[in-house]
Short mmCIF file of C-alpha atoms in Angstrom, two decimals:
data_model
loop_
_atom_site.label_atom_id
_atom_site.label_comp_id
_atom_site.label_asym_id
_atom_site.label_seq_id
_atom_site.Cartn_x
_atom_site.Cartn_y
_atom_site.Cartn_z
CA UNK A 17 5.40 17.44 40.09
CA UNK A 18 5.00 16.96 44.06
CA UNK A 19 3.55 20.51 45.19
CA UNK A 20 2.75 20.71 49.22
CA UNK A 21 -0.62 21.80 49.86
CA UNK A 22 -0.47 22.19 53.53
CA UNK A 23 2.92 24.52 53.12
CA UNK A 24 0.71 26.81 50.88
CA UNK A 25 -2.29 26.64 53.28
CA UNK A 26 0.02 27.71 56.13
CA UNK A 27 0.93 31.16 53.82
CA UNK A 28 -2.48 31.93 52.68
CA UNK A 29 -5.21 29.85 55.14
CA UNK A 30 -6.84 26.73 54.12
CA UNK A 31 -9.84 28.52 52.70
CA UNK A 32 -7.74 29.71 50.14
CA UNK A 33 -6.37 26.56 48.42
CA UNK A 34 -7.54 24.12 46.79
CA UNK A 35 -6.78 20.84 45.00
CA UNK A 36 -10.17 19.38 44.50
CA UNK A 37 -11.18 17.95 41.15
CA UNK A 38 -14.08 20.81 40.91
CA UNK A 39 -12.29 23.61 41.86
CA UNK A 40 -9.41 22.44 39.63
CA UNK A 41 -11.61 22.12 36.54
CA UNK A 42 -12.98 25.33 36.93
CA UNK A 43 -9.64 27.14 36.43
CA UNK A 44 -8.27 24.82 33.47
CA UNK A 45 -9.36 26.67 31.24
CA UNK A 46 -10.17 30.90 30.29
CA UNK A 47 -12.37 32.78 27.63
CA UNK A 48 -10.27 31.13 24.46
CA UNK A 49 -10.71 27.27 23.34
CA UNK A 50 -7.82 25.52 25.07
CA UNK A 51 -8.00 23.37 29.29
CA UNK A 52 -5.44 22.10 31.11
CA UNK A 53 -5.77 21.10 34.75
CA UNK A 54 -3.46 22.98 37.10
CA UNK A 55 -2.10 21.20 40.10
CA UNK A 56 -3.67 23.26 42.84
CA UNK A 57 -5.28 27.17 42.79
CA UNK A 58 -3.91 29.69 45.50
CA UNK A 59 -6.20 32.57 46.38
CA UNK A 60 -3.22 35.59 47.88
CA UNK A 61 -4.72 38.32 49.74
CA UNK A 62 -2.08 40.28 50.26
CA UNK A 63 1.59 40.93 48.62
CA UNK A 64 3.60 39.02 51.36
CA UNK A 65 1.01 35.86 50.50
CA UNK A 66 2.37 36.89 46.81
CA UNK A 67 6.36 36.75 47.77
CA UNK A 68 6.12 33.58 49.76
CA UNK A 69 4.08 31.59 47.47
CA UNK A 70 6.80 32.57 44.80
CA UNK A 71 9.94 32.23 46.97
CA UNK A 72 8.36 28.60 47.44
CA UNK A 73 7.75 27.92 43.97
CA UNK A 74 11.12 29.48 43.05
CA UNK A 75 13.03 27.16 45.41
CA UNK A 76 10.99 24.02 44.13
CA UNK A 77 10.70 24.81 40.34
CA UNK A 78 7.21 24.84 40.46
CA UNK A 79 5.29 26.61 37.67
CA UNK A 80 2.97 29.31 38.38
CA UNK A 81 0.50 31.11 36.16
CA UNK A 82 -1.20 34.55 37.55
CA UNK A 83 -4.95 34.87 36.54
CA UNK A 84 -7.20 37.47 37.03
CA UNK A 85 -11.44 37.14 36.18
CA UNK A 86 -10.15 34.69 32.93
CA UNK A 87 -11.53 36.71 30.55
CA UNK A 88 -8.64 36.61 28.04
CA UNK A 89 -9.19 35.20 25.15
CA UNK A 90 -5.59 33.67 23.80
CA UNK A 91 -5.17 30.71 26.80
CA UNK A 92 -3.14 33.58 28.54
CA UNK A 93 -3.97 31.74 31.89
CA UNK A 94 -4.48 27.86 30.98
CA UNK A 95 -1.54 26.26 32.87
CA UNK A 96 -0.81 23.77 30.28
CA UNK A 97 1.99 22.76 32.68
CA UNK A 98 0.14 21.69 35.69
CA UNK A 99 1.11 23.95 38.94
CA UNK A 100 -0.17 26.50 40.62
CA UNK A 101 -2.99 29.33 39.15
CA UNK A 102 -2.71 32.28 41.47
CA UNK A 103 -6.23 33.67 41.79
CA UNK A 104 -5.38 37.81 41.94
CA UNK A 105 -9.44 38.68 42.45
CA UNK A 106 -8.89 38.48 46.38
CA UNK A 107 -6.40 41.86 46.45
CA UNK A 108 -9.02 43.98 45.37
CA UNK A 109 -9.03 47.37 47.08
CA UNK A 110 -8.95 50.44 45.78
CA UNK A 111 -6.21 52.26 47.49
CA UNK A 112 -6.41 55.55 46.93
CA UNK A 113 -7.87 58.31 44.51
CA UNK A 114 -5.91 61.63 44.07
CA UNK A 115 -7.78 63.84 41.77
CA UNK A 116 -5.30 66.33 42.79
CA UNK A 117 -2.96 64.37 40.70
CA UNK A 118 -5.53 62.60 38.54
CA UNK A 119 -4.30 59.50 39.46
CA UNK A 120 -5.27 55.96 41.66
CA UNK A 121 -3.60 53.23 43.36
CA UNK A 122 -5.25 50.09 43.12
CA UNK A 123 -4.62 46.39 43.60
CA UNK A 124 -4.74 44.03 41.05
CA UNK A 125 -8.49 41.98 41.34
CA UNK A 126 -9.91 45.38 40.88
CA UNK A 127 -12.75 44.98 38.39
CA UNK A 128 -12.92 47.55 35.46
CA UNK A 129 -16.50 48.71 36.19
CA UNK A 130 -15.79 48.95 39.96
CA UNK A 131 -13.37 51.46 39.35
CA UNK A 132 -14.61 53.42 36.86
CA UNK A 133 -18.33 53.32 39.39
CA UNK A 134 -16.03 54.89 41.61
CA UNK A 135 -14.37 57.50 39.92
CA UNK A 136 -17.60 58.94 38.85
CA UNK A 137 -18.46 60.43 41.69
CA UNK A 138 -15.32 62.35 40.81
CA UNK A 139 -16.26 63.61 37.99
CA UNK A 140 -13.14 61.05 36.52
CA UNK A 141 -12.92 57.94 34.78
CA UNK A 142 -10.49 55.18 33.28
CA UNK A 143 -11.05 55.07 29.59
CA UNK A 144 -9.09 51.57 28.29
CA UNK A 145 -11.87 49.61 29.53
CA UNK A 146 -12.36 46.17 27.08
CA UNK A 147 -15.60 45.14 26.46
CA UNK A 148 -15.41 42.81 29.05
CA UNK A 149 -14.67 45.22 31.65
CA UNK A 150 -17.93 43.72 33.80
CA UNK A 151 -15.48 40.84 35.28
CA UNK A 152 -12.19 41.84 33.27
CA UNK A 153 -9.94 42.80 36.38
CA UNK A 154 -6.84 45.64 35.93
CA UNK A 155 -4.23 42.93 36.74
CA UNK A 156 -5.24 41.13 33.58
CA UNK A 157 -5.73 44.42 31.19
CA UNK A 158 -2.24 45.19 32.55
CA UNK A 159 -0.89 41.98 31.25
CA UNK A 160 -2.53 41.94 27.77
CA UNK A 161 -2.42 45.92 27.28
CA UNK A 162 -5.98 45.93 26.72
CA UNK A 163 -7.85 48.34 25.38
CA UNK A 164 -11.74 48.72 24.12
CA UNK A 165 -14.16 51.18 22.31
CA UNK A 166 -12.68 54.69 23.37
CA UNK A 167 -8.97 53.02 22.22
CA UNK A 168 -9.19 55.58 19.08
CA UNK A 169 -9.32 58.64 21.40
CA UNK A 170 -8.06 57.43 24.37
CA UNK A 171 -5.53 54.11 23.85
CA UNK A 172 -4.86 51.26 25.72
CA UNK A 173 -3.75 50.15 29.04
CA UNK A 174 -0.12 50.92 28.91
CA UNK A 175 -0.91 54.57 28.01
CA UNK A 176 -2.59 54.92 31.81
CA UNK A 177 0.43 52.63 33.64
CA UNK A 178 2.44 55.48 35.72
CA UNK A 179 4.01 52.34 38.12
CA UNK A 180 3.13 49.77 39.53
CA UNK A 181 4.68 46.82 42.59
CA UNK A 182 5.74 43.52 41.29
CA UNK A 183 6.59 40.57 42.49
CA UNK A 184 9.64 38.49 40.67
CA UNK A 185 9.97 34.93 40.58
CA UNK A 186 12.25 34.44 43.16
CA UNK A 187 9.98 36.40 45.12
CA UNK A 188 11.71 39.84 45.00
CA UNK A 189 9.29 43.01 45.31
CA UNK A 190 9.99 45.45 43.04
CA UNK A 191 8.88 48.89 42.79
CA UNK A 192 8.38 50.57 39.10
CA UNK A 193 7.45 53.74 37.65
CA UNK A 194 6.49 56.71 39.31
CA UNK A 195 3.34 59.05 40.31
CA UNK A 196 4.31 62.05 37.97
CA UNK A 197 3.25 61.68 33.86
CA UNK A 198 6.31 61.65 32.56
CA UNK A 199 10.11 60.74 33.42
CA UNK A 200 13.39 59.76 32.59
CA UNK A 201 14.96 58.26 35.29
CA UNK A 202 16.31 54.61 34.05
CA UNK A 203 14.53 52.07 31.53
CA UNK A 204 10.75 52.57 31.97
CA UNK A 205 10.22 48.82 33.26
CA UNK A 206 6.86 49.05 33.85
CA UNK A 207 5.99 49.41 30.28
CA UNK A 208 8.02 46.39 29.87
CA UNK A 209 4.96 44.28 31.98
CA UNK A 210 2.54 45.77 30.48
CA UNK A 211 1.91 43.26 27.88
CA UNK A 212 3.99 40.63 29.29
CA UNK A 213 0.93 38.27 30.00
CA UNK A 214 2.47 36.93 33.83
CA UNK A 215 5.11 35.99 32.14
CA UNK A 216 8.15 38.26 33.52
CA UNK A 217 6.77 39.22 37.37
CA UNK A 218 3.28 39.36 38.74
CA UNK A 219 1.46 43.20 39.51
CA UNK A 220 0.77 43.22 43.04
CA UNK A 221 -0.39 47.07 43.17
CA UNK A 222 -0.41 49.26 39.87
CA UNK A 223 -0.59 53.48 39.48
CA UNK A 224 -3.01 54.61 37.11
CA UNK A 225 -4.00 58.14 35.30
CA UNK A 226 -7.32 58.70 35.31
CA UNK A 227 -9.00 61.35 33.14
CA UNK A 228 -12.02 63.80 33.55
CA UNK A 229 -15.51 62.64 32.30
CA UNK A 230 -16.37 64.40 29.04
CA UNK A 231 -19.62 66.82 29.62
CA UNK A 232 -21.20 65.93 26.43
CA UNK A 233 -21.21 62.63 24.59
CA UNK A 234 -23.44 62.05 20.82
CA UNK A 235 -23.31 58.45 19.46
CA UNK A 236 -24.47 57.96 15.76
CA UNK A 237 -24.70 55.08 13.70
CA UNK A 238 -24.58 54.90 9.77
CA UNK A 239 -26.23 52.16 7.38
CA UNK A 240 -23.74 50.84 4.80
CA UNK A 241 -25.01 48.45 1.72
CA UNK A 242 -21.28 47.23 1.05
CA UNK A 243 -19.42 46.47 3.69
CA UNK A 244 -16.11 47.80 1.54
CA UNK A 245 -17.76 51.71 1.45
CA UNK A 246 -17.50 51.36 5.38
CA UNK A 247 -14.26 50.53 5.54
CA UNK A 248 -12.88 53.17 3.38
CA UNK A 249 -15.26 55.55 5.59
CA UNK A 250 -13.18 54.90 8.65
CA UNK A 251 -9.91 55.24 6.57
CA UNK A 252 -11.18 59.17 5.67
CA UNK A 253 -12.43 59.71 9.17
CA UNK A 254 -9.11 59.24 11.09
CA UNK A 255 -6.92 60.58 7.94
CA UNK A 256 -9.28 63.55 8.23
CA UNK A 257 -8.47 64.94 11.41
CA UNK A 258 -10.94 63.87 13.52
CA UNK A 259 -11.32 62.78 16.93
CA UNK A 260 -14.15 60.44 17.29
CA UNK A 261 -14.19 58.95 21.18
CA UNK A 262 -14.97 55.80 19.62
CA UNK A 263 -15.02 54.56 15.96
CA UNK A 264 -16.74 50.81 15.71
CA UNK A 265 -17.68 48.58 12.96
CA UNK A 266 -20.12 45.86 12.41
CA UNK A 267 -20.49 43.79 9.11
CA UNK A 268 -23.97 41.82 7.55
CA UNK A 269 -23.17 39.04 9.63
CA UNK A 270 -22.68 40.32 13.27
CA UNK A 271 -25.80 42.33 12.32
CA UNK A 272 -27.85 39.03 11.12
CA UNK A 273 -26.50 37.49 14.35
CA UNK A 274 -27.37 40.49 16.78
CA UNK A 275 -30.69 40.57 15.54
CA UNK A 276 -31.25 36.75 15.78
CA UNK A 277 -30.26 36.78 19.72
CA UNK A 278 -31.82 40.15 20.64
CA UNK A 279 -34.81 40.83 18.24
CA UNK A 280 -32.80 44.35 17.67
CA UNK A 281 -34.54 45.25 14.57
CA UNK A 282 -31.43 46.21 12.93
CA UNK A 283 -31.23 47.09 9.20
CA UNK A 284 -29.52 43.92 7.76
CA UNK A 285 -26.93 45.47 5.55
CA UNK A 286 -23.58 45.33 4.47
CA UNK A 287 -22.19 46.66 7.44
CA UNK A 288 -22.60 50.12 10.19
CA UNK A 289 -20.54 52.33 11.62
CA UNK A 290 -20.58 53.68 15.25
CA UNK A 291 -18.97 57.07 16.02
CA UNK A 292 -19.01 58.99 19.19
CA UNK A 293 -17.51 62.15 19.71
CA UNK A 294 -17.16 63.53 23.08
CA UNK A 295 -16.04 66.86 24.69
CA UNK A 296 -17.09 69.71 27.88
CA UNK A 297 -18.32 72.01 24.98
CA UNK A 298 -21.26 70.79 22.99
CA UNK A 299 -20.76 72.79 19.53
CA UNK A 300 -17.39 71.28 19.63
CA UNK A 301 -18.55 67.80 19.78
CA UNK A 302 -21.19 69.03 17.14
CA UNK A 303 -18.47 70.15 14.56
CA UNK A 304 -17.13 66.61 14.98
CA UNK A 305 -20.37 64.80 14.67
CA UNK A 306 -21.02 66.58 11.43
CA UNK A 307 -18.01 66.02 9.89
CA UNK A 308 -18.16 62.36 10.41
CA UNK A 309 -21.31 62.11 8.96
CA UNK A 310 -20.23 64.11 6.24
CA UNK A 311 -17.44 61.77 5.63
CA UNK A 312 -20.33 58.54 5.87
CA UNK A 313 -22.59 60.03 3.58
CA UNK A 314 -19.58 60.66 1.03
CA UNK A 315 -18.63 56.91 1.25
CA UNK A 316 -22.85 56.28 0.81
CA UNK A 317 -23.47 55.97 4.63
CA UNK A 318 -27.78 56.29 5.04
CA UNK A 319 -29.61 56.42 7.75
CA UNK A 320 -28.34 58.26 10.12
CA UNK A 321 -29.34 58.35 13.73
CA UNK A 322 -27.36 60.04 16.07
CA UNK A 323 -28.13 61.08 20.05
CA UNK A 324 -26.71 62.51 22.89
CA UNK A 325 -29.53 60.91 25.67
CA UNK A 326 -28.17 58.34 27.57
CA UNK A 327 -30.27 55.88 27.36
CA UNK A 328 -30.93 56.19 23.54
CA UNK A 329 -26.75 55.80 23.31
CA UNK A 330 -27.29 52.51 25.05
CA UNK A 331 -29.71 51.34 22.62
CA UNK A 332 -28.07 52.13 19.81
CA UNK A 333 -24.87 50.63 21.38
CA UNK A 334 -26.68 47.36 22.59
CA UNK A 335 -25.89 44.83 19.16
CA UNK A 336 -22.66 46.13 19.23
CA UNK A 337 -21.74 45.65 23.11
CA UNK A 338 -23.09 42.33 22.93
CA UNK A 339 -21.87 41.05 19.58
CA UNK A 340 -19.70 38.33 20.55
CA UNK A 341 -22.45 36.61 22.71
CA UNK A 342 -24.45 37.15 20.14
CA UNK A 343 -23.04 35.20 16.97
CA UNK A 344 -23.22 31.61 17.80
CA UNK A 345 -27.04 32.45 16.93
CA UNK A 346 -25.69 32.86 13.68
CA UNK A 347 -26.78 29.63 11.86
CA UNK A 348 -27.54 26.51 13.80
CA UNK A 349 -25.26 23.68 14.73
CA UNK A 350 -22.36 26.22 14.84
CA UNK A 351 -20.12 27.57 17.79
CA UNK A 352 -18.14 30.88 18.06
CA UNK A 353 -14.31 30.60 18.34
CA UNK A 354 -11.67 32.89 20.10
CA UNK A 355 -8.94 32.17 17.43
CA UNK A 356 -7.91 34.99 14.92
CA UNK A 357 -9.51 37.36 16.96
CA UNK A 358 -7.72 40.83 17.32
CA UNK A 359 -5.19 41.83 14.47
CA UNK A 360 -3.95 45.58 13.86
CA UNK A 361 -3.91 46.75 10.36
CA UNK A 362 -3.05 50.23 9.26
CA UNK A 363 -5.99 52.53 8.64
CA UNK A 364 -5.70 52.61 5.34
CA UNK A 365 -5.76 48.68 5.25
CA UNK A 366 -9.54 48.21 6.77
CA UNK A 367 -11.85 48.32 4.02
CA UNK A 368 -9.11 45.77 2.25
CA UNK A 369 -8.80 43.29 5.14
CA UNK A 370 -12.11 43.59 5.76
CA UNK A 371 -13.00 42.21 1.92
CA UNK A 372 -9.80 39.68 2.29
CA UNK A 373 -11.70 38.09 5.89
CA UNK A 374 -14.34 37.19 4.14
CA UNK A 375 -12.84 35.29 0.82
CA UNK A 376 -10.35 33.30 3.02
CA UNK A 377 -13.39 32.18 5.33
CA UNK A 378 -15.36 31.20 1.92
CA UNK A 379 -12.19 29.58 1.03
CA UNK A 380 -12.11 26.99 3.94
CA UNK A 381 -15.46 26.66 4.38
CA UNK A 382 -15.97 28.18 7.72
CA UNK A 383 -17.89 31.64 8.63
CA UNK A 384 -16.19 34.62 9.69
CA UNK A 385 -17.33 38.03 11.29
CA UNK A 386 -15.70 41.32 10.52
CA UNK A 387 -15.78 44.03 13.13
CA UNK A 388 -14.14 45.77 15.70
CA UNK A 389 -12.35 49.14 17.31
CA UNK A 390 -11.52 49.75 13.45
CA UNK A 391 -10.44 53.58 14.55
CA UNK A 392 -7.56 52.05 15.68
CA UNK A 393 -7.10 49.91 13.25
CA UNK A 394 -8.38 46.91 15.38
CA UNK A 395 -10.19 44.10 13.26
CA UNK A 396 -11.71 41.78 15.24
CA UNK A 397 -12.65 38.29 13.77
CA UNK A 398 -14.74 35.34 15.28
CA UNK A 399 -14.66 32.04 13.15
CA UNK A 400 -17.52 30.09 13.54
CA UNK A 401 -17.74 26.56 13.25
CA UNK A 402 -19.23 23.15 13.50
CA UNK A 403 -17.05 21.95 16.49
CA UNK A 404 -17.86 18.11 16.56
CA UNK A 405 -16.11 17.89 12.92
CA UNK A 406 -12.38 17.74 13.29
CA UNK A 407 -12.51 19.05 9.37
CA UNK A 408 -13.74 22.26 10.67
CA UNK A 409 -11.06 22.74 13.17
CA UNK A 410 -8.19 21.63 10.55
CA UNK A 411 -9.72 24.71 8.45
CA UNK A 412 -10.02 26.51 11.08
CA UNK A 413 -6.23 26.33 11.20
CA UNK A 414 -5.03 27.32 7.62
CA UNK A 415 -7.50 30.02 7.96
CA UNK A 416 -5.13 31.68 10.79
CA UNK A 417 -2.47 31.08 9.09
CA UNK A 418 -3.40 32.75 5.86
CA UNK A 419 -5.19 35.23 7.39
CA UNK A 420 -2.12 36.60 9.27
CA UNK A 421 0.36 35.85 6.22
CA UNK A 422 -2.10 38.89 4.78
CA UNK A 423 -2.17 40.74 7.95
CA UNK A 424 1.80 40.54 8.25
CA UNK A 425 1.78 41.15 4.53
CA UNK A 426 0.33 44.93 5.11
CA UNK A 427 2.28 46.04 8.03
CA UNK A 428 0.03 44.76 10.56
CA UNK A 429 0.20 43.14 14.10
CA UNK A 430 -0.61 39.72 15.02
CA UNK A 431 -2.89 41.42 18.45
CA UNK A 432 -3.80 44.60 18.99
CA UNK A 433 -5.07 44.17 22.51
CA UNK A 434 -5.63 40.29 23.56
CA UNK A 435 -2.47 39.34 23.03
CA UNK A 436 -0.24 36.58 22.09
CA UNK A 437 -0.82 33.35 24.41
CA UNK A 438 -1.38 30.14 23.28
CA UNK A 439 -3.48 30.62 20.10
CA UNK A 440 -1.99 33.03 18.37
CA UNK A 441 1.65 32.28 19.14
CA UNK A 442 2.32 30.04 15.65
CA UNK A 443 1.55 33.17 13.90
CA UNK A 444 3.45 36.07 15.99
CA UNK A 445 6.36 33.62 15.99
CA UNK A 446 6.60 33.49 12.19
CA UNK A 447 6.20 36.94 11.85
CA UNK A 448 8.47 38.33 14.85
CA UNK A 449 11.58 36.09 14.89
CA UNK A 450 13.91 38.67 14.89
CA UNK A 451 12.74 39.70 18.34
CA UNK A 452 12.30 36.51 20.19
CA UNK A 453 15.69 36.12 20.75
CA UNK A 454 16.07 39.13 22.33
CA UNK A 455 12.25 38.14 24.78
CA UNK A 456 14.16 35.12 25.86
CA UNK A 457 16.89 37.03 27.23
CA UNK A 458 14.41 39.51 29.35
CA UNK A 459 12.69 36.25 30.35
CA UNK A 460 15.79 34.43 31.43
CA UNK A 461 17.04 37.23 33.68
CA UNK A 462 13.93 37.78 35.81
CA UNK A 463 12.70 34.27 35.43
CA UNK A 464 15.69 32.03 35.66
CA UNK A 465 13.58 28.58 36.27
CA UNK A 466 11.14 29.85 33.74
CA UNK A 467 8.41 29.00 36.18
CA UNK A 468 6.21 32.35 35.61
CA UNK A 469 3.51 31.27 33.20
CA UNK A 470 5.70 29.22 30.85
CA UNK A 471 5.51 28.36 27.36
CA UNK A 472 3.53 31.19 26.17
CA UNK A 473 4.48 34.10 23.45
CA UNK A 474 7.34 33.29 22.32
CA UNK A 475 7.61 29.71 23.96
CA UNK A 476 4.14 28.27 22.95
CA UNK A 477 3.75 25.30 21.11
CA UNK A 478 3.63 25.74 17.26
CA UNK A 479 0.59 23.87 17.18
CA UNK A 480 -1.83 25.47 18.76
CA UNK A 481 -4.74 22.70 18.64
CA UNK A 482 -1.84 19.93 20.13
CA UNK A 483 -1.02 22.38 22.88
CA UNK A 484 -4.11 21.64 25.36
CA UNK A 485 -6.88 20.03 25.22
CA UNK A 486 -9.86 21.74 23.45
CA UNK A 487 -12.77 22.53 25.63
CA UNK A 488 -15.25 21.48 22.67
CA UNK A 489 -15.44 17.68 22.09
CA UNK A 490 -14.94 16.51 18.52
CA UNK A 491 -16.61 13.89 16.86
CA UNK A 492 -15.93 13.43 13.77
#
């Protein structure tokens, strides 16, 4: 693949491309375990930069794989063809805030945090935010349909998309959506991107609702011995009517691992649950509090602390919000993996696939943590391994495969809000086939050359560990 630097440098500047070895190593790879070297990385600062870097590509057949802060976790941005990574962080303004119409227009490198720093002033903020919304940028929670803590109150991404600009492969801009909250003028192809993962246009400019800040907000946390009694908690909490602003869980071994890397002091038990409830009148958020605990201390939930300071919501947040950092302190001589990492059960199903996580990881000999955004039926799993022994990774593999044969098995989703990639492809494709024909079509039409992020979804290999290579090196 012959791609011409200086033709690039002429649309963008010089300072803003780059083929050298560094620079190149840097962006072969994202959050999850698989690298690839692209060809050269493109830094657009504005959308015409966007439109003539794909008209070029387009006309040469040369792939092209958006990226935002790299953050995702599936290989959503590891161009495992070679080509060109378009670095979005550069078009990062914040066009404009209209309370008026509790909306805001912003370009695509715009960090979570920055936004929601500037709402606040406003009295407003943008609820999906993941829990990497530090670095995660909109452009990327727009292709994955993120969606973090406050997802049980408040959903994901595509619940905030009103429009947005893209640009098509050929180069095309296109103009979706509107600015009002609903309507029903033609197919709503905006919703269609959201969750695409770059792989159908690239969001040069999105419209998104933004929502008042709650007055009050009281964060609790319940002790559970068995980790089973805390799943069947959350069932009864959402099936009772409530509406927690966020609704986390945490089993033994996050906890063991939490304390390990932060000295939290945390009561090693089975498992806790985090609840929030938030609202602008304080006996309402009260009522809710109660009844959630009532529901905890039902399932045997002890312990309770609850708060409505700040900064005592912060610390009793703080093992949760930096979990996944936290477990490779788990046991020495092991790493923590971005592999089965976001499934979607029904409510119902937590307490069960909670139990089922940890006899499959017994199973194949590898350790595996259980929590998540469980409210919304989001189950988030790390497996943790000994990634010099090729063993490991071999069991690492027929534990995603079994683990989503259950997951499929009880009416649940392959992601919830990563998405589909690179790792988790095998399994989605299994499970959906009935659908992929009908992907490739949408894909063919607005990406004729298929040079928009290809072979991902529904085109990734079916062997995830052959697809790249793996950023760990094996030994053994």
């Amino acid at each position: 693949m012959k791609i011409n630097v200086e033709k690039l440098k002429k649309i963008v500047g010089e300072n803003n491309v780059s083929d050298n070895v560094v620079d190149l190593y840097v962006y072969s790879s994202d959050a999850s375990v698989h690298q690839a070297m692209p060809s050269v990385v493109v830094k657009p600062r504005t959308i015409e930069d966007v439109q003539k870097i794909m008209g070029y590509a387009n006309n040469d057949k040369i792939p092209v794989v958006p990226r935002g802060a790299g953050s995702g976790t599936s290989g959503h941005s590891v161009p495992i063809d070679g080509g060109i990574v378009m670095d979005m962080k550069g078009m990062n303004r914040i066009i404009e805030i209209r309370p008026e119409d509790m909306l805001c227009k912003v370009e695509p490198g715009v960090v979570d945090d920055d936004l929601n720093r500037t709402l606040k002033p406003y009295g407003l903020f943008y609820p999906p935010a993941p829990a990497s919304s530090r670095i995660a940028t909109i452009g990327g929670e727009i292709g994955a349909n993120a969606s973090g803590v406050r997802s049980v109150k408040y959903g994901a991404t595509r619940d905030y998309v009103l429009g947005m600009k893209v640009v098509l492969a050929n180069g095309d801009l296109v103009n979706l959506g509107s600015n009002t909250r609903v309507h029903s003028s033609g197919y709503q192809l905006e919703r269609l991107i959201v969750g695409s993962e770059g792989t159908l246009g690239i969001v040069v400019e999105a419209t998104m609702k933004i929502s008042p800040l709650p007055k009050f907000r009281c964060l609790a946390v319940a002790n559970f011995k068995e980790l089973e009694d805390a799943g069947n908690a959350i069932s009864d909490i959402i099936a009772s009517g409530c509406q927690p602003s966020l609704l986390e869980l945490m089993d033994g071994i996050g906890i063991v691992a939490v304390n390990k890397a932060l000295d939290l002091g945390l009561k090693e038990v089975g498992a806790i649950i985090l609840f929030e409830a938030d609202g602008n009148v304080k006996e309402a958020v009260d009522y809710e509090i109660r009844k959630i605990e009532e529901i905890c201390e039902k399932h045997n939930g002890t312990d309770i602390e609850m708060s409505y300071d700040a900064k005592e919501r912060q610390r009793l947040f703080g093992g949760r919000k930096k979990l996944f950092a936290s477990l490779s302190k788990y046991k020495e001589g092991i790493i923590c993996t971005d592999l089965a990492d976001d499934m979607g059960v029904p409510n119902s199903k937590i307490a069960e696939t909670a139990k089922k996580i940890h006899e499959i990881a017994k199973k194949h000999n590898v350790i595996m943590a259980v929590y998540g955004h469980c409210g919304s039926g989001v189950i988030h799993t790390k497996i943790m391994l000994d990634s010099k022994k090729q063993s490991q990774w071999d069991e690492a593999a027929r534990v995603i495969e079994e683990l989503y044969d259950y997951v499929h098995s009880v009416g649940g989703v392959t992601s919830a809000e990563h998405g589909i990639g690179l790792s988790k492809a095998p399994a989605w494709k299994k499970a959906r086939k009935d659908i992929i024909p009908m992907m490739r079509a949408i894909k063919k039409a607005l990406d004729p050359n298929n040079i928009l992020n290809p072979h991902k979804i529904m085109d990734a290999p079916d062997d995830w560990v052959k697809a790249t290579n793996l950023r760990y090196r094996v030994i053994s």
